[in-house]
Amino acid sequence: MTLFFLFSGALLKAQDKTKVIGNKPRHGSSNSTHAVIKGNQLGIKMKAGNKPVELLKLDFGVENSAAEDLKFKVNVYEFNGILSGENFVKQDITGSIPKGKTRVNVDLEKYHIQVKKDLLVSIEWTETVKDASARFAIGVLNGGSYEFADGKWKKIPLFGLDFNMVVKKLK
């Protein structure tokens, strides 16, 4: 009796190894409301690890109470305390938040952003929308959030936005 083993493909490739960094997605009534003012930013600190990773996807829960979409761009800074360092994003990565409650997913894979260590991942409003606010899902005691307004970063303790990111481990 002869046994044959069938392998899928002549070359076996190691599977891409991904992980999620940041805060876990939340669905519920805990949220933090922020005005939509051009240039203001909201974000959280994320630990990418000591080895390089590539950013694949940013995800967060939010509710838009305005009649129009809220436009933003993504920033990923080297984090060195409360101040942000170099912005690893070299070309604008934009998105919008539609009216109502939603989860926003921003595809980062095509930008090939490679990072390591601690990051400050934020969204920056690209337009001011009068009387509009965005209500972000938050968690309690998960590292807090950071807000950039009036030309400086400020830590918002206790309540962390539910921003999270899928990253791919590099060799």
mmCIF file of C-alpha atoms in Angstrom:
data_model
loop_
_atom_site.group_PDB
_atom_site.id
_atom_site.type_symbol
_atom_site.label_atom_id
_atom_site.label_comp_id
_atom_site.label_asym_id
_atom_site.label_seq_id
_atom_site.Cartn_x
_atom_site.Cartn_y
_atom_site.Cartn_z
ATOM 1 C CA MET A 1 0.000 0.000 0.000
ATOM 2 C CA THR A 2 1.371 3.397 -0.995
ATOM 3 C CA LEU A 3 0.456 6.630 0.840
ATOM 4 C CA PHE A 4 0.682 10.022 -0.753
ATOM 5 C CA PHE A 5 0.877 13.273 1.149
ATOM 6 C CA LEU A 6 -0.400 16.356 -0.607
ATOM 7 C CA PHE A 7 1.089 19.704 0.338
ATOM 8 C CA SER A 8 -0.549 22.945 -0.690
ATOM 9 C CA GLY A 9 2.083 24.653 -2.785
ATOM 10 C CA ALA A 10 5.623 23.696 -3.569
ATOM 11 C CA LEU A 11 7.048 26.182 -1.122
ATOM 12 C CA LEU A 12 5.664 26.489 2.346
ATOM 13 C CA LYS A 13 5.499 30.082 3.480
ATOM 14 C CA ALA A 14 5.233 31.100 7.075
ATOM 15 C CA GLN A 15 1.860 32.669 7.706
ATOM 16 C CA ASP A 16 1.798 36.399 8.259
ATOM 17 C CA LYS A 17 1.771 36.984 11.982
ATOM 18 C CA THR A 18 -0.558 39.756 13.068
ATOM 19 C CA LYS A 19 -1.567 41.110 16.436
ATOM 20 C CA VAL A 20 -3.848 43.828 17.779
ATOM 21 C CA ILE A 21 -2.378 46.673 19.812
ATOM 22 C CA GLY A 22 -4.167 49.452 21.653
ATOM 23 C CA ASN A 23 -7.465 49.209 23.500
ATOM 24 C CA LYS A 24 -10.146 46.612 22.948
ATOM 25 C CA PRO A 25 -13.246 47.524 20.915
ATOM 26 C CA ARG A 26 -16.190 48.523 23.072
ATOM 27 C CA HIS A 27 -19.898 48.582 22.388
ATOM 28 C CA GLY A 28 -21.967 50.346 24.982
ATOM 29 C CA SER A 29 -22.894 53.648 26.506
ATOM 30 C CA SER A 30 -19.521 54.790 27.887
ATOM 31 C CA ASN A 31 -18.194 57.499 25.637
ATOM 32 C CA SER A 32 -16.244 60.727 25.511
ATOM 33 C CA THR A 33 -17.524 63.701 23.506
ATOM 34 C CA HIS A 34 -15.195 65.991 21.564
ATOM 35 C CA ALA A 35 -15.831 69.084 19.431
ATOM 36 C CA VAL A 36 -14.786 68.924 15.784
ATOM 37 C CA ILE A 37 -12.233 71.739 15.383
ATOM 38 C CA LYS A 38 -9.704 71.769 12.541
ATOM 39 C CA GLY A 39 -6.204 70.838 13.780
ATOM 40 C CA ASN A 40 -7.327 69.291 17.075
ATOM 41 C CA GLN A 41 -6.276 65.678 17.608
ATOM 42 C CA LEU A 42 -7.379 62.768 19.807
ATOM 43 C CA GLY A 43 -5.372 59.628 20.376
ATOM 44 C CA ILE A 44 -3.929 56.998 22.661
ATOM 45 C CA LYS A 45 -0.550 55.523 23.442
ATOM 46 C CA MET A 46 0.050 52.080 21.924
ATOM 47 C CA LYS A 47 2.918 49.671 22.514
ATOM 48 C CA ALA A 48 4.148 48.220 19.231
ATOM 49 C CA GLY A 49 6.898 46.146 20.870
ATOM 50 C CA ASN A 50 10.683 46.119 20.584
ATOM 51 C CA LYS A 51 10.751 44.521 17.132
ATOM 52 C CA PRO A 52 9.503 46.338 14.011
ATOM 53 C CA VAL A 53 5.874 45.927 12.938
ATOM 54 C CA GLU A 54 3.949 47.188 9.924
ATOM 55 C CA LEU A 55 0.654 49.011 10.507
ATOM 56 C CA LEU A 56 -2.283 47.353 8.737
ATOM 57 C CA LYS A 57 -5.564 48.792 10.065
ATOM 58 C CA LEU A 58 -6.803 51.408 12.563
ATOM 59 C CA ASP A 59 -10.197 50.735 14.162
ATOM 60 C CA PHE A 60 -12.377 52.735 16.577
ATOM 61 C CA GLY A 61 -15.992 53.151 17.661
ATOM 62 C CA VAL A 62 -17.634 56.563 17.341
ATOM 63 C CA GLU A 63 -20.979 58.319 17.024
ATOM 64 C CA ASN A 64 -21.374 61.379 14.806
ATOM 65 C CA SER A 65 -24.281 63.645 15.754
ATOM 66 C CA ALA A 66 -23.739 66.083 12.850
ATOM 67 C CA ALA A 67 -25.710 66.065 9.602
ATOM 68 C CA GLU A 68 -22.484 65.747 7.580
ATOM 69 C CA ASP A 69 -19.510 63.384 7.573
ATOM 70 C CA LEU A 70 -16.654 64.360 9.902
ATOM 71 C CA LYS A 71 -13.341 64.355 8.037
ATOM 72 C CA PHE A 72 -10.059 63.383 9.698
ATOM 73 C CA LYS A 73 -6.522 62.290 8.974
ATOM 74 C CA VAL A 74 -4.450 59.681 10.807
ATOM 75 C CA ASN A 75 -1.175 60.500 12.574
ATOM 76 C CA VAL A 76 1.230 58.021 14.173
ATOM 77 C CA TYR A 77 3.871 59.662 16.333
ATOM 78 C CA GLU A 78 6.895 58.367 18.153
ATOM 79 C CA PHE A 79 5.810 58.666 21.795
ATOM 80 C CA ASN A 80 8.242 60.126 24.291
ATOM 81 C CA GLY A 81 6.233 61.063 27.359
ATOM 82 C CA ILE A 82 3.425 63.544 26.929
ATOM 83 C CA LEU A 83 5.100 65.125 23.912
ATOM 84 C CA SER A 84 4.933 63.514 20.513
ATOM 85 C CA GLY A 85 8.028 62.936 18.441
ATOM 86 C CA GLU A 86 8.406 62.198 14.741
ATOM 87 C CA ASN A 87 5.244 61.568 12.727
ATOM 88 C CA PHE A 88 5.750 58.229 10.928
ATOM 89 C CA VAL A 89 2.942 59.061 8.463
ATOM 90 C CA LYS A 90 4.592 60.688 5.444
ATOM 91 C CA GLN A 91 1.506 61.154 3.248
ATOM 92 C CA ASP A 92 -2.036 62.062 4.265
ATOM 93 C CA ILE A 93 -4.165 59.121 5.332
ATOM 94 C CA THR A 94 -7.709 60.434 5.436
ATOM 95 C CA GLY A 95 -11.085 59.108 6.418
ATOM 96 C CA SER A 96 -14.534 60.243 7.403
ATOM 97 C CA ILE A 97 -17.074 59.404 10.066
ATOM 98 C CA PRO A 98 -20.639 59.083 8.718
ATOM 99 C CA LYS A 99 -23.693 60.285 10.628
ATOM 100 C CA GLY A 100 -24.800 57.896 13.352
ATOM 101 C CA LYS A 101 -23.053 55.244 15.419
ATOM 102 C CA THR A 102 -20.385 53.226 13.634
ATOM 103 C CA ARG A 103 -17.026 51.489 13.753
ATOM 104 C CA VAL A 104 -14.446 53.200 11.600
ATOM 105 C CA ASN A 105 -11.766 51.089 9.890
ATOM 106 C CA VAL A 106 -8.867 52.821 8.158
ATOM 107 C CA ASP A 107 -6.709 50.704 5.836
ATOM 108 C CA LEU A 108 -3.047 51.515 6.508
ATOM 109 C CA GLU A 109 -1.434 48.586 4.697
ATOM 110 C CA LYS A 110 -0.762 50.387 1.403
ATOM 111 C CA TYR A 111 1.288 53.062 3.207
ATOM 112 C CA HIS A 112 3.913 50.562 4.473
ATOM 113 C CA ILE A 113 4.410 52.309 7.827
ATOM 114 C CA GLN A 114 6.957 50.446 9.947
ATOM 115 C CA VAL A 115 7.305 51.286 13.634
ATOM 116 C CA LYS A 116 8.411 49.888 16.974
ATOM 117 C CA LYS A 117 8.301 50.823 20.665
ATOM 118 C CA ASP A 118 5.720 53.298 21.987
ATOM 119 C CA LEU A 119 3.437 55.246 19.643
ATOM 120 C CA LEU A 120 0.852 57.978 19.945
ATOM 121 C CA VAL A 121 -1.853 57.123 17.405
ATOM 122 C CA SER A 122 -4.284 59.953 16.728
ATOM 123 C CA ILE A 123 -6.901 61.295 14.400
ATOM 124 C CA GLU A 124 -6.760 64.967 13.462
ATOM 125 C CA TRP A 125 -9.827 66.925 12.345
ATOM 126 C CA THR A 126 -9.272 68.401 8.873
ATOM 127 C CA GLU A 127 -12.304 70.725 9.007
ATOM 128 C CA THR A 128 -14.181 72.601 11.725
ATOM 129 C CA VAL A 129 -17.845 71.587 11.877
ATOM 130 C CA LYS A 130 -19.852 74.077 13.930
ATOM 131 C CA ASP A 131 -21.987 72.550 16.690
ATOM 132 C CA ALA A 132 -20.800 69.041 15.778
ATOM 133 C CA SER A 133 -19.371 66.541 18.200
ATOM 134 C CA ALA A 134 -17.982 63.065 17.969
ATOM 135 C CA ARG A 135 -18.695 60.633 20.800
ATOM 136 C CA PHE A 136 -15.961 58.001 21.039
ATOM 137 C CA ALA A 137 -16.319 54.665 22.822
ATOM 138 C CA ILE A 138 -14.003 54.564 25.850
ATOM 139 C CA GLY A 139 -12.748 52.264 28.550
ATOM 140 C CA VAL A 140 -11.921 53.092 32.157
ATOM 141 C CA LEU A 141 -8.428 52.710 33.675
ATOM 142 C CA ASN A 142 -6.795 51.669 30.401
ATOM 143 C CA GLY A 143 -4.040 54.268 30.093
ATOM 144 C CA GLY A 144 -6.032 57.375 29.299
ATOM 145 C CA SER A 145 -6.183 59.418 26.125
ATOM 146 C CA TYR A 146 -4.302 62.357 24.681
ATOM 147 C CA GLU A 147 -5.734 65.514 23.164
ATOM 148 C CA PHE A 148 -3.951 68.129 21.056
ATOM 149 C CA ALA A 149 -5.603 71.543 21.222
ATOM 150 C CA ASP A 150 -4.318 75.113 21.337
ATOM 151 C CA GLY A 151 -0.888 73.970 20.127
ATOM 152 C CA LYS A 152 -0.121 71.469 22.905
ATOM 153 C CA TRP A 153 -0.742 67.876 23.978
ATOM 154 C CA LYS A 154 -2.675 67.165 27.173
ATOM 155 C CA LYS A 155 -3.248 63.800 28.827
ATOM 156 C CA ILE A 156 -6.801 62.883 29.742
ATOM 157 C CA PRO A 157 -6.312 60.391 32.586
ATOM 158 C CA LEU A 158 -8.451 57.347 33.392
ATOM 159 C CA PHE A 159 -10.547 57.158 30.202
ATOM 160 C CA GLY A 160 -8.921 55.700 27.092
ATOM 161 C CA LEU A 161 -10.466 55.885 23.643
ATOM 162 C CA ASP A 162 -11.049 52.418 22.187
ATOM 163 C CA PHE A 163 -8.562 52.948 19.336
ATOM 164 C CA ASN A 164 -6.822 49.750 18.288
ATOM 165 C CA MET A 165 -4.609 48.721 15.437
ATOM 166 C CA VAL A 166 -3.847 45.489 13.596
ATOM 167 C CA VAL A 167 -0.115 45.196 12.982
ATOM 168 C CA LYS A 168 2.032 42.619 11.190
ATOM 169 C CA LYS A 169 5.200 41.416 12.867
ATOM 170 C CA LEU A 170 8.277 41.831 10.672
ATOM 171 C CA LYS A 171 11.458 39.769 10.743
#
